[in-house]
């Protein structure tokens, strides 16, 4: 099982949803970088469960304990290891899932791949719970990136067809990102946010769930970040974002929309700015050309499927009986994972960006 990512800055995530603890090891960070653990905690609180009506009732403090890698508050060259205890598990809720795999989850595929030795409780190593250590790693990387003038931020673009105002792909700046990420429900249009929350509540009332799209932007990225051809900017970012459970699609710039355009409509004309920098008049390419950053804002979107664990009865199989069966899932689950996934997308993006930058600066 491979749960590691990166070449220069490497992260390795460990643990299971109901194991004693989960955590992450981060190796290869630049030395002497000050890490504010209070800010790290604030970032992780955005992802933590049990904080509102559209989140799972499972409450976890998600307070990371750093056991190595920092000395006097700064990176010292040793790998950072952070451990997050699991304190509020209800493993009995998952007893029957060892025999009845949940539709839409990795229960069946993990059972086959690991010959029945997989930890089925709460999804084991395939649980969204593992995004907590990802967010720790991302929060650390974001502090280093911000000192380089690079800012990462995301918002909920849509939930069940209710749409927020998209980012301005040409003129977005770090202040806009800070504004939207500071909100409890991160949208630009608060009226749209209220409608999204109503859609989540309606699904929850029916023992159902909904999905959505998260839009993420990176500003201040210099030209030249990305390593062709398999380690291009889009390739590495997509790989990191797809590691977040429930992500089923990633696009950059106009994404799939470019398929409906003429070349004359899709191409972004270059222009010299008054300060001598080269920019493009539009940003259909989303900040990446040939897998290399263009200096324009990097814009990506991630599509999240509805939470598979729903209260409605579903068709499944009994592994032990080798016959069809029924399953009504119990336990504590998010009716919509999208709001808590916003910092996860930011974290995955930050980890991938810092790795590529450190490779370029090596």
GROMACS .gro file of C-alpha atoms in nm:
model
  362
    1UNK     CA    1   0.000   0.000   0.000
    2UNK     CA    2   0.146   0.334  -0.104
    3UNK     CA    3   0.028   0.637   0.092
    4UNK     CA    4   0.314   0.869   0.008
    5UNK     CA    5   0.344   1.164  -0.228
    6UNK     CA    6   0.619   1.395  -0.352
    7UNK     CA    7   0.979   1.381  -0.469
    8UNK     CA    8   1.161   1.669  -0.298
    9UNK     CA    9   0.901   1.740  -0.029
   10UNK     CA   10   0.759   1.400   0.061
   11UNK     CA   11   0.459   1.320   0.278
   12UNK     CA   12   0.352   0.978   0.408
   13UNK     CA   13   0.011   0.939   0.571
   14UNK     CA   14  -0.056   0.657   0.817
   15UNK     CA   15  -0.340   0.516   1.026
   16UNK     CA   16  -0.702   0.411   0.988
   17UNK     CA   17  -1.033   0.575   1.071
   18UNK     CA   18  -1.071   0.374   1.394
   19UNK     CA   19  -0.707   0.298   1.476
   20UNK     CA   20  -0.553   0.446   1.789
   21UNK     CA   21  -0.420   0.739   1.588
   22UNK     CA   22  -0.357   0.873   1.241
   23UNK     CA   23  -0.076   1.097   1.126
   24UNK     CA   24   0.174   1.215   0.870
   25UNK     CA   25   0.549   1.228   0.816
   26UNK     CA   26   0.682   1.520   0.609
   27UNK     CA   27   1.038   1.497   0.479
   28UNK     CA   28   1.248   1.731   0.266
   29UNK     CA   29   1.111   2.065   0.386
   30UNK     CA   30   1.343   2.367   0.359
   31UNK     CA   31   1.529   2.415   0.687
   32UNK     CA   32   1.491   2.711   0.919
   33UNK     CA   33   1.127   2.771   0.825
   34UNK     CA   34   0.918   2.894   1.119
   35UNK     CA   35   0.595   2.697   1.163
   36UNK     CA   36   0.312   2.853   1.363
   37UNK     CA   37   0.127   2.555   1.512
   38UNK     CA   38  -0.165   2.774   1.622
   39UNK     CA   39  -0.227   2.868   1.260
   40UNK     CA   40  -0.194   2.501   1.166
   41UNK     CA   41  -0.463   2.418   1.421
   42UNK     CA   42  -0.690   2.694   1.289
   43UNK     CA   43  -0.657   2.550   0.939
   44UNK     CA   44  -0.734   2.197   1.060
   45UNK     CA   45  -1.039   2.319   1.251
   46UNK     CA   46  -1.197   2.406   0.917
   47UNK     CA   47  -1.195   2.035   0.826
   48UNK     CA   48  -1.272   1.890   1.169
   49UNK     CA   49  -1.600   1.695   1.210
   50UNK     CA   50  -1.894   1.768   1.436
   51UNK     CA   51  -1.885   2.149   1.408
   52UNK     CA   52  -2.219   2.220   1.235
   53UNK     CA   53  -2.550   2.078   1.108
   54UNK     CA   54  -2.411   1.969   0.770
   55UNK     CA   55  -2.124   1.770   0.921
   56UNK     CA   56  -2.106   1.423   1.075
   57UNK     CA   57  -2.196   1.419   1.448
   58UNK     CA   58  -1.862   1.247   1.518
   59UNK     CA   59  -1.658   1.501   1.714
   60UNK     CA   60  -1.279   1.490   1.710
   61UNK     CA   61  -1.048   1.756   1.850
   62UNK     CA   62  -0.801   1.691   1.567
   63UNK     CA   63  -0.516   1.834   1.772
   64UNK     CA   64  -0.189   1.719   1.614
   65UNK     CA   65   0.101   1.626   1.841
   66UNK     CA   66   0.431   1.702   1.670
   67UNK     CA   67   0.688   1.449   1.787
   68UNK     CA   68   0.982   1.540   1.562
   69UNK     CA   69   1.110   1.776   1.295
   70UNK     CA   70   1.074   2.111   1.472
   71UNK     CA   71   1.332   2.275   1.697
   72UNK     CA   72   1.257   2.608   1.862
   73UNK     CA   73   0.957   2.641   1.633
   74UNK     CA   74   1.147   2.597   1.308
   75UNK     CA   75   1.212   2.313   1.064
   76UNK     CA   76   1.545   2.157   1.157
   77UNK     CA   77   1.609   1.916   0.870
   78UNK     CA   78   1.464   1.608   1.038
   79UNK     CA   79   1.129   1.474   0.912
   80UNK     CA   80   0.826   1.626   1.081
   81UNK     CA   81   0.602   1.363   1.234
   82UNK     CA   82   0.255   1.463   1.357
   83UNK     CA   83   0.018   1.227   1.536
   84UNK     CA   84  -0.359   1.285   1.569
   85UNK     CA   85  -0.546   1.065   1.815
   86UNK     CA   86  -0.881   0.906   1.729
   87UNK     CA   87  -1.090   0.963   2.041
   88UNK     CA   88  -1.455   0.926   1.933
   89UNK     CA   89  -1.496   0.601   1.743
   90UNK     CA   90  -1.799   0.371   1.739
   91UNK     CA   91  -1.662   0.058   1.575
   92UNK     CA   92  -1.975  -0.147   1.647
   93UNK     CA   93  -2.163   0.063   1.391
   94UNK     CA   94  -1.951  -0.104   1.124
   95UNK     CA   95  -1.972  -0.470   1.236
   96UNK     CA   96  -2.196  -0.589   0.955
   97UNK     CA   97  -1.996  -0.406   0.689
   98UNK     CA   98  -1.731  -0.677   0.705
   99UNK     CA   99  -1.982  -0.898   0.527
  100UNK     CA  100  -2.204  -0.638   0.355
  101UNK     CA  101  -1.991  -0.390   0.157
  102UNK     CA  102  -2.137  -0.042   0.121
  103UNK     CA  103  -2.229   0.069  -0.233
  104UNK     CA  104  -2.004   0.354  -0.343
  105UNK     CA  105  -1.733   0.277  -0.085
  106UNK     CA  106  -1.402   0.091  -0.105
  107UNK     CA  107  -1.524  -0.188   0.128
  108UNK     CA  108  -1.548  -0.448  -0.150
  109UNK     CA  109  -1.241  -0.349  -0.351
  110UNK     CA  110  -1.026  -0.331  -0.036
  111UNK     CA  111  -1.155  -0.671   0.079
  112UNK     CA  112  -1.052  -0.828  -0.251
  113UNK     CA  113  -0.717  -0.649  -0.282
  114UNK     CA  114  -0.606  -0.718   0.076
  115UNK     CA  115  -0.757  -1.068   0.097
  116UNK     CA  116  -1.001  -0.980   0.374
  117UNK     CA  117  -0.730  -0.839   0.603
  118UNK     CA  118  -0.841  -0.477   0.552
  119UNK     CA  119  -0.972  -0.275   0.846
  120UNK     CA  120  -1.338  -0.219   0.758
  121UNK     CA  121  -1.420   0.006   1.056
  122UNK     CA  122  -1.516   0.350   0.931
  123UNK     CA  123  -1.358   0.272   0.595
  124UNK     CA  124  -1.017   0.199   0.749
  125UNK     CA  125  -0.731   0.357   0.556
  126UNK     CA  126  -0.973   0.460   0.280
  127UNK     CA  127  -1.172   0.691   0.506
  128UNK     CA  128  -1.208   1.066   0.472
  129UNK     CA  129  -1.068   1.070   0.826
  130UNK     CA  130  -0.723   1.044   0.666
  131UNK     CA  131  -0.762   1.394   0.525
  132UNK     CA  132  -0.686   1.530   0.874
  133UNK     CA  133  -0.313   1.453   0.846
  134UNK     CA  134  -0.322   1.575   0.485
  135UNK     CA  135  -0.451   1.907   0.616
  136UNK     CA  136  -0.169   1.921   0.871
  137UNK     CA  137   0.086   1.874   0.591
  138UNK     CA  138  -0.091   2.128   0.372
  139UNK     CA  139  -0.106   2.388   0.650
  140UNK     CA  140   0.270   2.355   0.705
  141UNK     CA  141   0.341   2.386   0.333
  142UNK     CA  142   0.108   2.685   0.299
  143UNK     CA  143   0.302   2.882   0.561
  144UNK     CA  144   0.623   2.828   0.365
  145UNK     CA  145   0.452   2.919   0.037
  146UNK     CA  146   0.306   3.240   0.182
  147UNK     CA  147   0.654   3.360   0.271
  148UNK     CA  148   0.730   3.322  -0.098
  149UNK     CA  149   0.427   3.537  -0.186
  150UNK     CA  150   0.219   3.238  -0.297
  151UNK     CA  151  -0.137   3.205  -0.164
  152UNK     CA  152  -0.376   2.911  -0.190
  153UNK     CA  153  -0.751   2.934  -0.130
  154UNK     CA  154  -1.073   2.762  -0.230
  155UNK     CA  155  -1.449   2.800  -0.209
  156UNK     CA  156  -1.759   2.593  -0.271
  157UNK     CA  157  -1.850   2.653  -0.634
  158UNK     CA  158  -2.167   2.443  -0.632
  159UNK     CA  159  -2.371   2.192  -0.434
  160UNK     CA  160  -2.652   1.995  -0.602
  161UNK     CA  161  -2.678   2.252  -0.880
  162UNK     CA  162  -2.680   2.561  -0.654
  163UNK     CA  163  -2.391   2.777  -0.779
  164UNK     CA  164  -2.167   3.035  -0.615
  165UNK     CA  165  -1.994   3.320  -0.800
  166UNK     CA  166  -1.680   3.172  -0.960
  167UNK     CA  167  -1.336   3.321  -0.910
  168UNK     CA  168  -1.222   3.589  -1.154
  169UNK     CA  169  -0.959   3.378  -1.327
  170UNK     CA  170  -0.756   3.681  -1.439
  171UNK     CA  171  -0.773   3.926  -1.149
  172UNK     CA  172  -0.807   3.710  -0.839
  173UNK     CA  173  -0.563   3.799  -0.561
  174UNK     CA  174  -0.458   3.678  -0.218
  175UNK     CA  175  -0.700   3.910  -0.035
  176UNK     CA  176  -0.998   3.753  -0.211
  177UNK     CA  177  -0.873   3.409  -0.111
  178UNK     CA  178  -0.830   3.513   0.253
  179UNK     CA  179  -1.178   3.664   0.260
  180UNK     CA  180  -1.361   3.357   0.134
  181UNK     CA  181  -1.158   3.102   0.333
  182UNK     CA  182  -1.223   3.292   0.656
  183UNK     CA  183  -1.597   3.218   0.631
  184UNK     CA  184  -1.759   2.931   0.819
  185UNK     CA  185  -1.934   2.835   0.495
  186UNK     CA  186  -1.678   2.934   0.229
  187UNK     CA  187  -1.866   3.094  -0.059
  188UNK     CA  188  -1.839   3.435  -0.225
  189UNK     CA  189  -2.217   3.482  -0.250
  190UNK     CA  190  -2.371   3.428   0.095
  191UNK     CA  191  -2.721   3.395  -0.052
  192UNK     CA  192  -2.599   3.105  -0.265
  193UNK     CA  193  -2.440   2.958   0.046
  194UNK     CA  194  -2.773   2.963   0.230
  195UNK     CA  195  -2.940   2.787  -0.064
  196UNK     CA  196  -2.665   2.524  -0.061
  197UNK     CA  197  -2.717   2.460   0.310
  198UNK     CA  198  -3.090   2.422   0.245
  199UNK     CA  199  -3.015   2.160  -0.021
  200UNK     CA  200  -2.795   1.971   0.224
  201UNK     CA  201  -3.064   1.984   0.493
  202UNK     CA  202  -3.327   1.855   0.248
  203UNK     CA  203  -3.107   1.559   0.153
  204UNK     CA  204  -3.037   1.483   0.519
  205UNK     CA  205  -3.409   1.483   0.593
  206UNK     CA  206  -3.453   1.210   0.329
  207UNK     CA  207  -3.160   1.005   0.468
  208UNK     CA  208  -2.975   1.093   0.147
  209UNK     CA  209  -2.667   1.296   0.052
  210UNK     CA  210  -2.545   1.546  -0.208
  211UNK     CA  211  -2.215   1.630  -0.377
  212UNK     CA  212  -2.065   1.939  -0.532
  213UNK     CA  213  -1.767   2.120  -0.683
  214UNK     CA  214  -1.481   2.303  -0.510
  215UNK     CA  215  -1.288   2.572  -0.696
  216UNK     CA  216  -0.930   2.638  -0.584
  217UNK     CA  217  -0.691   2.915  -0.690
  218UNK     CA  218  -0.321   2.981  -0.640
  219UNK     CA  219  -0.187   3.335  -0.675
  220UNK     CA  220   0.172   3.458  -0.684
  221UNK     CA  221   0.301   3.146  -0.856
  222UNK     CA  222   0.610   3.234  -1.063
  223UNK     CA  223   0.654   3.127  -1.423
  224UNK     CA  224   0.832   2.795  -1.469
  225UNK     CA  225   0.690   2.566  -1.201
  226UNK     CA  226   0.633   2.213  -1.332
  227UNK     CA  227   0.845   1.927  -1.462
  228UNK     CA  228   0.740   1.782  -1.799
  229UNK     CA  229   0.628   1.545  -1.902
  230UNK     CA  230   0.474   1.320  -1.637
  231UNK     CA  231   0.546   1.564  -1.354
  232UNK     CA  232   0.379   1.864  -1.512
  233UNK     CA  233   0.188   2.109  -1.295
  234UNK     CA  234  -0.153   1.968  -1.379
  235UNK     CA  235  -0.034   1.608  -1.348
  236UNK     CA  236   0.106   1.650  -0.997
  237UNK     CA  237  -0.184   1.862  -0.874
  238UNK     CA  238  -0.441   1.621  -1.012
  239UNK     CA  239  -0.259   1.328  -0.851
  240UNK     CA  240  -0.263   1.499  -0.511
  241UNK     CA  241  -0.626   1.615  -0.533
  242UNK     CA  242  -0.750   1.277  -0.657
  243UNK     CA  243  -0.606   1.125  -0.338
  244UNK     CA  244  -0.886   1.298  -0.144
  245UNK     CA  245  -1.167   1.044  -0.096
  246UNK     CA  246  -1.482   1.124  -0.298
  247UNK     CA  247  -1.307   1.326  -0.571
  248UNK     CA  248  -1.426   1.203  -0.911
  249UNK     CA  249  -1.309   1.478  -1.144
  250UNK     CA  250  -1.044   1.751  -1.168
  251UNK     CA  251  -1.022   2.025  -1.430
  252UNK     CA  252  -0.802   2.331  -1.489
  253UNK     CA  253  -0.904   2.666  -1.634
  254UNK     CA  254  -1.197   2.616  -1.869
  255UNK     CA  255  -1.149   2.240  -1.829
  256UNK     CA  256  -1.393   2.030  -2.028
  257UNK     CA  257  -1.547   2.352  -2.158
  258UNK     CA  258  -1.258   2.395  -2.402
  259UNK     CA  259  -1.396   2.108  -2.608
  260UNK     CA  260  -1.678   2.338  -2.728
  261UNK     CA  261  -1.454   2.630  -2.829
  262UNK     CA  262  -1.269   2.732  -3.143
  263UNK     CA  263  -0.897   2.777  -3.108
  264UNK     CA  264  -0.949   3.149  -3.159
  265UNK     CA  265  -1.182   3.149  -2.857
  266UNK     CA  266  -0.970   2.929  -2.633
  267UNK     CA  267  -0.626   3.081  -2.690
  268UNK     CA  268  -0.519   3.337  -2.429
  269UNK     CA  269  -0.343   3.631  -2.599
  270UNK     CA  270  -0.013   3.740  -2.441
  271UNK     CA  271   0.051   4.100  -2.343
  272UNK     CA  272   0.323   4.302  -2.170
  273UNK     CA  273   0.206   4.481  -1.857
  274UNK     CA  274   0.330   4.827  -1.756
  275UNK     CA  275   0.573   4.669  -1.508
  276UNK     CA  276   0.730   4.461  -1.785
  277UNK     CA  277   0.574   4.129  -1.683
  278UNK     CA  278   0.408   3.901  -1.937
  279UNK     CA  279   0.046   3.809  -1.875
  280UNK     CA  280  -0.247   3.678  -2.076
  281UNK     CA  281  -0.563   3.878  -2.140
  282UNK     CA  282  -0.780   3.580  -2.051
  283UNK     CA  283  -0.702   3.267  -1.851
  284UNK     CA  284  -0.872   2.975  -2.019
  285UNK     CA  285  -0.553   2.774  -1.963
  286UNK     CA  286  -0.595   2.811  -1.586
  287UNK     CA  287  -0.235   2.916  -1.521
  288UNK     CA  288  -0.057   2.618  -1.678
  289UNK     CA  289   0.083   2.576  -2.032
  290UNK     CA  290   0.264   2.258  -2.122
  291UNK     CA  291   0.254   2.153  -1.757
  292UNK     CA  292   0.447   2.468  -1.657
  293UNK     CA  293   0.305   2.764  -1.463
  294UNK     CA  294   0.247   3.069  -1.681
  295UNK     CA  295   0.244   3.333  -1.406
  296UNK     CA  296  -0.133   3.373  -1.426
  297UNK     CA  297  -0.351   3.258  -1.134
  298UNK     CA  298  -0.371   2.881  -1.119
  299UNK     CA  299  -0.735   2.772  -1.114
  300UNK     CA  300  -0.860   2.417  -1.067
  301UNK     CA  301  -1.191   2.255  -0.978
  302UNK     CA  302  -1.261   1.924  -0.807
  303UNK     CA  303  -1.592   1.739  -0.832
  304UNK     CA  304  -1.703   1.548  -0.521
  305UNK     CA  305  -1.955   1.267  -0.531
  306UNK     CA  306  -2.241   1.250  -0.280
  307UNK     CA  307  -2.143   1.081   0.046
  308UNK     CA  308  -2.198   0.706  -0.019
  309UNK     CA  309  -2.305   0.629   0.341
  310UNK     CA  310  -2.677   0.707   0.340
  311UNK     CA  311  -2.962   0.587   0.558
  312UNK     CA  312  -3.177   0.454   0.274
  313UNK     CA  313  -3.184   0.080   0.213
  314UNK     CA  314  -2.955  -0.022  -0.073
  315UNK     CA  315  -2.876  -0.338  -0.266
  316UNK     CA  316  -2.547  -0.509  -0.189
  317UNK     CA  317  -2.403  -0.860  -0.149
  318UNK     CA  318  -2.326  -1.090   0.141
  319UNK     CA  319  -1.965  -1.198   0.104
  320UNK     CA  320  -2.002  -1.493   0.343
  321UNK     CA  321  -2.325  -1.624   0.188
  322UNK     CA  322  -2.225  -1.538  -0.170
  323UNK     CA  323  -2.572  -1.402  -0.242
  324UNK     CA  324  -2.750  -1.071  -0.291
  325UNK     CA  325  -2.856  -0.884   0.021
  326UNK     CA  326  -2.985  -0.552   0.154
  327UNK     CA  327  -2.807  -0.288   0.361
  328UNK     CA  328  -2.932   0.006   0.568
  329UNK     CA  329  -2.626   0.198   0.688
  330UNK     CA  330  -2.613   0.322   1.046
  331UNK     CA  331  -2.352   0.543   1.208
  332UNK     CA  332  -2.247   0.907   1.179
  333UNK     CA  333  -2.190   1.043   0.831
  334UNK     CA  334  -2.182   1.376   0.647
  335UNK     CA  335  -2.491   1.447   0.434
  336UNK     CA  336  -2.247   1.649   0.220
  337UNK     CA  337  -1.870   1.623   0.243
  338UNK     CA  338  -1.804   1.932   0.030
  339UNK     CA  339  -1.785   2.205   0.302
  340UNK     CA  340  -1.527   2.010   0.504
  341UNK     CA  341  -1.336   1.919   0.188
  342UNK     CA  342  -1.251   2.280   0.099
  343UNK     CA  343  -0.935   2.290   0.318
  344UNK     CA  344  -0.847   1.940   0.196
  345UNK     CA  345  -0.828   2.065  -0.164
  346UNK     CA  346  -0.621   2.362  -0.047
  347UNK     CA  347  -0.389   2.127   0.145
  348UNK     CA  348  -0.336   1.884  -0.143
  349UNK     CA  349  -0.268   2.178  -0.375
  350UNK     CA  350  -0.016   2.334  -0.134
  351UNK     CA  351   0.175   2.008  -0.087
  352UNK     CA  352   0.205   1.953  -0.464
  353UNK     CA  353   0.303   2.316  -0.534
  354UNK     CA  354   0.574   2.327  -0.266
  355UNK     CA  355   0.720   1.998  -0.387
  356UNK     CA  356   0.747   2.130  -0.743
  357UNK     CA  357   0.894   2.462  -0.632
  358UNK     CA  358   1.156   2.291  -0.417
  359UNK     CA  359   1.246   2.068  -0.710
  360UNK     CA  360   1.288   2.376  -0.931
  361UNK     CA  361   1.503   2.553  -0.668
  362UNK     CA  362   1.719   2.247  -0.596
   0.00000   0.00000   0.00000
